[in-house]
Amino acid sequence: MSGKLTWISFSTIFRREVRRFMRIWPQTLVPPVITMTLYFVIFGSLIGSRIGEMGGYPYMEFVVPGLIMMSVITNSYGNVVSSFYSAKFQRSVEELLVSPTPNWAVMAGYVLGGVARGLVVGLIVTLVAMFFTSLSVEHLGVTIAIVFLTSALFSLAGFINAIYANSFDAISIIPTFVLTPLTYLGGVFYSIDLLSPFWQGLSKLNPILYMVNSFRYGILGVSDINVAWAFVGVLVFIALLASWGLYLMSHGKRLRH
């Protein structure tokens, strides 16, 4: 397949994914913004005023980066897992598999669609957060890079989850029992400096901790972890998940009936 046709295939899948979540924006964009607004009100205005400072910043400023990253993670993941599983359920994905479109182009189209939704929701949540606190970006390059890479990572994870899922109920297992606990225990609402040495060590096994703290470093300039190692870890996970996804597609595992 020529490069031009590959680009057309990839861009078509990507545009379709963007149009899909934009067309049903009351279901895809509004709910996460409302949820995050409630977090801002409860943890910022109500509880935050009693907590005071954390990490040298007012509590509201401290939690905002984590809440933005949480919205990016959940929406990037949810967009791809629901969209690709729906294509698999309707058997339309089989048409892509038998077409000359390269597997990497198919996967990239879905993943970048998830990235687009994650970034759009993250931007909206950021704008809402500015009504509750003032935000200034300390390291713009780090902020943009980590939010994009994190969104890509969880879009790939959603893609693989969709391949393995055999029912609509199955696509909710990972978000409910893995993603949500790791996110809440990933330093979104607290600094791990508050924990005992044992729990600090245990927390450092949570990959989301590194993404949240890297984003917080980009916004506020403070972090509980080494940001350079966080980037290395995210890139390694992206490479592993991308390779895994391409392997599953090339072998038709859980895709062909």
Coordinates of C-alpha atoms in Angstrom, one line a residue:
M1 CA 0.0 0.0 0.0
S2 CA 1.4 3.4 -1.0
G3 CA 2.3 6.0 1.5
K4 CA -0.5 8.3 0.2
L5 CA -3.1 5.6 0.6
T6 CA -1.8 4.7 4.0
W7 CA -2.1 8.3 5.1
I8 CA -5.7 8.5 3.7
S9 CA -6.6 5.3 5.7
F10 CA -5.0 6.6 8.9
S11 CA -6.5 10.1 8.6
T12 CA -9.9 8.7 7.8
I13 CA -9.9 6.5 11.0
F14 CA -8.6 9.5 13.0
R15 CA -11.2 11.9 11.7
R16 CA -14.0 9.4 12.3
E17 CA -12.9 8.9 15.9
V18 CA -12.8 12.7 16.5
R19 CA -16.2 13.2 14.9
R20 CA -17.6 10.4 16.9
F21 CA -16.9 11.9 20.3
M22 CA -17.6 15.4 19.1
R23 CA -20.9 14.4 17.7
I24 CA -22.0 13.0 21.1
W25 CA -20.3 15.7 23.2
P26 CA -23.0 15.8 25.9
Q27 CA -22.0 12.2 26.7
T28 CA -18.2 12.4 26.1
L29 CA -17.2 15.9 27.1
V30 CA -19.7 17.3 29.6
P31 CA -19.8 14.5 32.2
P32 CA -16.0 14.5 33.0
V33 CA -16.1 18.3 33.2
I34 CA -19.0 18.2 35.7
T35 CA -17.2 15.5 37.7
M36 CA -14.0 17.5 37.9
T37 CA -15.9 20.7 38.8
L38 CA -17.3 18.8 41.8
Y39 CA -13.8 17.7 42.8
F40 CA -12.7 21.4 42.6
V41 CA -15.6 22.5 44.8
I42 CA -15.3 19.7 47.4
F43 CA -11.5 19.3 47.6
G44 CA -10.6 22.8 46.8
S45 CA -13.1 25.2 48.2
L46 CA -14.4 23.1 51.1
I47 CA -11.8 20.7 52.2
G48 CA -8.8 22.5 50.8
S49 CA -9.3 25.6 52.9
R50 CA -9.0 23.5 56.0
I51 CA -6.0 21.5 54.9
G52 CA -3.9 24.6 54.1
E53 CA -0.7 24.0 52.1
M54 CA 0.8 20.9 50.6
G55 CA 4.1 20.7 48.9
G56 CA 4.5 24.4 49.5
Y57 CA 1.4 25.4 47.6
P58 CA -2.3 26.0 48.6
Y59 CA -4.0 22.6 48.5
M60 CA -6.3 23.7 45.6
E61 CA -3.2 24.5 43.4
F62 CA -1.6 21.2 44.4
V63 CA -4.5 18.9 43.4
V64 CA -5.5 20.7 40.1
P65 CA -2.6 19.1 38.1
G66 CA -3.6 15.7 39.4
L67 CA -7.2 16.2 38.6
I68 CA -6.4 17.4 35.1
M69 CA -4.2 14.3 34.5
M70 CA -6.9 12.1 35.9
S71 CA -9.4 13.4 33.4
V72 CA -6.9 12.9 30.5
I73 CA -6.2 9.3 31.6
T74 CA -9.8 8.2 32.0
N75 CA -11.1 9.8 28.8
S76 CA -8.2 8.6 26.6
Y77 CA -8.6 5.1 27.8
G78 CA -12.4 5.1 27.7
N79 CA -12.6 6.6 24.2
V80 CA -10.5 3.8 22.5
V81 CA -11.8 0.9 24.5
S82 CA -15.4 1.7 23.8
S83 CA -14.9 2.6 20.1
F84 CA -12.7 -0.3 19.1
Y85 CA -14.8 -2.9 21.0
S86 CA -17.9 -1.5 19.3
A87 CA -16.2 -2.0 15.9
K88 CA -15.2 -5.5 16.9
F89 CA -18.7 -6.3 18.2
Q90 CA -20.3 -5.1 15.0
R91 CA -17.8 -7.1 12.9
S92 CA -16.7 -3.9 11.1
V93 CA -13.2 -4.3 12.3
E94 CA -12.9 -7.4 10.2
E95 CA -13.2 -5.2 7.1
L96 CA -10.1 -3.3 8.3
L97 CA -8.2 -6.5 8.9
V98 CA -8.7 -7.8 5.4
S99 CA -8.0 -4.4 3.8
P100 CA -4.5 -3.5 2.7
T101 CA -4.4 -0.9 5.4
P102 CA -1.3 -1.6 7.6
N103 CA -2.1 -2.6 11.2
W104 CA 0.0 0.2 12.6
A105 CA -2.2 2.7 10.7
V106 CA -5.4 1.3 12.1
M107 CA -4.0 1.3 15.6
A108 CA -2.5 4.8 15.3
G109 CA -5.9 6.1 14.0
Y110 CA -7.8 4.8 17.0
V111 CA -5.0 5.8 19.5
L112 CA -4.7 9.3 18.3
G113 CA -8.5 9.6 18.4
G114 CA -8.3 8.7 22.1
V115 CA -5.4 11.2 22.5
A116 CA -7.6 13.9 20.9
R117 CA -10.4 13.3 23.3
G118 CA -8.1 13.2 26.3
L119 CA -6.5 16.4 25.4
V120 CA -9.8 18.2 24.6
V121 CA -11.2 17.1 28.0
G122 CA -8.0 18.1 29.8
L123 CA -8.1 21.5 28.2
I124 CA -11.7 22.1 29.2
V125 CA -11.0 21.0 32.7
T126 CA -8.0 23.3 32.9
L127 CA -10.1 26.2 31.8
V128 CA -12.7 25.3 34.5
A129 CA -9.9 25.0 37.1
M130 CA -8.9 28.6 36.4
F131 CA -12.2 29.7 37.9
F132 CA -11.1 28.2 41.2
T133 CA -7.4 29.0 41.3
S134 CA -4.7 30.7 39.4
L135 CA -2.4 28.4 37.2
S136 CA 1.0 29.2 35.8
V137 CA 3.0 26.7 33.8
E138 CA 6.6 26.5 35.1
H139 CA 7.9 24.1 32.4
L140 CA 5.8 24.2 29.3
G141 CA 7.8 21.5 27.4
V142 CA 7.5 19.0 30.2
T143 CA 3.8 19.8 30.6
I144 CA 2.9 19.2 26.9
A145 CA 5.1 16.2 26.5
I146 CA 3.9 14.3 29.6
V147 CA 0.2 14.9 28.9
F148 CA 0.6 13.8 25.3
L149 CA 2.6 10.7 26.2
T150 CA 0.3 9.7 29.0
S151 CA -2.7 10.1 26.8
A152 CA -1.1 7.9 24.1
L153 CA -0.1 5.3 26.7
F154 CA -3.7 4.9 28.1
S155 CA -5.2 5.0 24.6
L156 CA -3.0 2.0 23.7
A157 CA -4.0 0.3 26.9
G158 CA -7.7 0.9 26.0
F159 CA -7.0 -0.5 22.5
I160 CA -5.5 -3.7 24.0
N161 CA -8.4 -4.0 26.5
A162 CA -10.9 -3.8 23.6
I163 CA -9.1 -6.6 21.7
Y164 CA -9.3 -9.0 24.7
A165 CA -12.8 -8.0 25.8
N166 CA -15.6 -10.4 24.9
S167 CA -18.5 -8.4 26.2
F168 CA -19.4 -4.8 27.0
D169 CA -19.2 -5.7 30.7
A170 CA -15.6 -6.8 30.2
I171 CA -14.4 -3.4 29.0
S172 CA -15.4 -1.9 32.4
I173 CA -13.3 -4.4 34.5
I174 CA -9.9 -2.8 34.0
P175 CA -11.2 0.8 34.6
T176 CA -13.1 -0.2 37.7
F177 CA -10.6 -2.6 39.4
V178 CA -7.3 -1.4 38.1
L179 CA -7.3 2.1 36.6
T180 CA -9.5 3.9 39.2
P181 CA -7.6 2.5 42.3
L182 CA -4.2 3.3 40.7
T183 CA -5.3 6.8 39.9
Y184 CA -6.6 7.6 43.3
L185 CA -3.4 6.2 44.9
G186 CA -1.2 7.9 42.4
G187 CA -0.6 11.1 44.3
V188 CA -3.5 13.1 42.8
F189 CA -4.8 14.3 46.2
Y190 CA -1.7 14.0 48.4
S191 CA 2.1 14.1 48.4
I192 CA 3.8 10.8 49.1
D193 CA 6.1 12.6 51.5
L194 CA 3.2 12.3 54.0
L195 CA 3.5 8.5 53.9
S196 CA 5.7 6.3 55.9
P197 CA 8.9 5.0 54.2
F198 CA 7.2 1.6 53.5
W199 CA 4.1 3.1 51.9
Q200 CA 6.3 5.6 49.9
G201 CA 8.2 2.6 48.5
L202 CA 5.0 0.8 47.7
S203 CA 3.5 3.9 46.0
K204 CA 6.6 4.2 43.8
L205 CA 5.5 0.9 42.1
N206 CA 2.4 2.8 40.8
P207 CA 3.1 4.1 37.3
I208 CA 0.4 6.7 37.5
L209 CA 2.3 8.4 40.3
Y210 CA 5.1 9.2 37.9
M211 CA 2.8 10.7 35.3
V212 CA 0.8 12.8 37.8
N213 CA 4.0 14.1 39.4
S214 CA 5.6 14.9 36.1
F215 CA 2.6 16.9 35.1
R216 CA 2.6 18.6 38.5
Y217 CA 6.2 19.4 38.0
G218 CA 5.4 21.0 34.6
I219 CA 2.7 23.2 36.2
L220 CA 4.0 24.0 39.6
G221 CA 7.7 23.0 39.5
V222 CA 7.5 20.5 42.3
S223 CA 7.5 16.7 42.2
D224 CA 7.9 13.7 44.5
I225 CA 9.8 11.7 41.9
N226 CA 12.5 11.9 39.3
V227 CA 10.9 13.4 36.3
A228 CA 13.5 12.1 33.8
W229 CA 12.9 8.5 35.0
A230 CA 9.2 9.1 34.6
F231 CA 9.6 10.0 30.9
V232 CA 11.8 6.9 30.4
G233 CA 9.2 4.7 32.0
V234 CA 6.3 6.1 30.0
L235 CA 8.2 5.7 26.7
V236 CA 9.1 2.1 27.6
F237 CA 5.5 1.3 28.4
I238 CA 4.3 2.9 25.1
A239 CA 6.8 0.8 23.1
L240 CA 5.7 -2.4 24.9
L241 CA 2.0 -1.7 24.5
A242 CA 2.3 -0.7 20.9
S243 CA 4.3 -3.8 20.1
W244 CA 1.7 -6.0 22.0
G245 CA -1.2 -4.4 20.1
L246 CA 0.5 -4.9 16.7
Y247 CA 1.2 -8.5 17.6
L248 CA -2.4 -9.1 18.5
M249 CA -3.6 -7.5 15.3
S250 CA -1.2 -9.4 13.1
H251 CA -2.3 -12.7 14.6
G252 CA -6.0 -11.8 14.6
K253 CA -6.2 -12.9 18.3
R254 CA -9.7 -12.1 19.7
L255 CA -10.6 -10.3 16.4
R256 CA -11.5 -12.9 13.8
H257 CA -14.4 -15.2 14.3

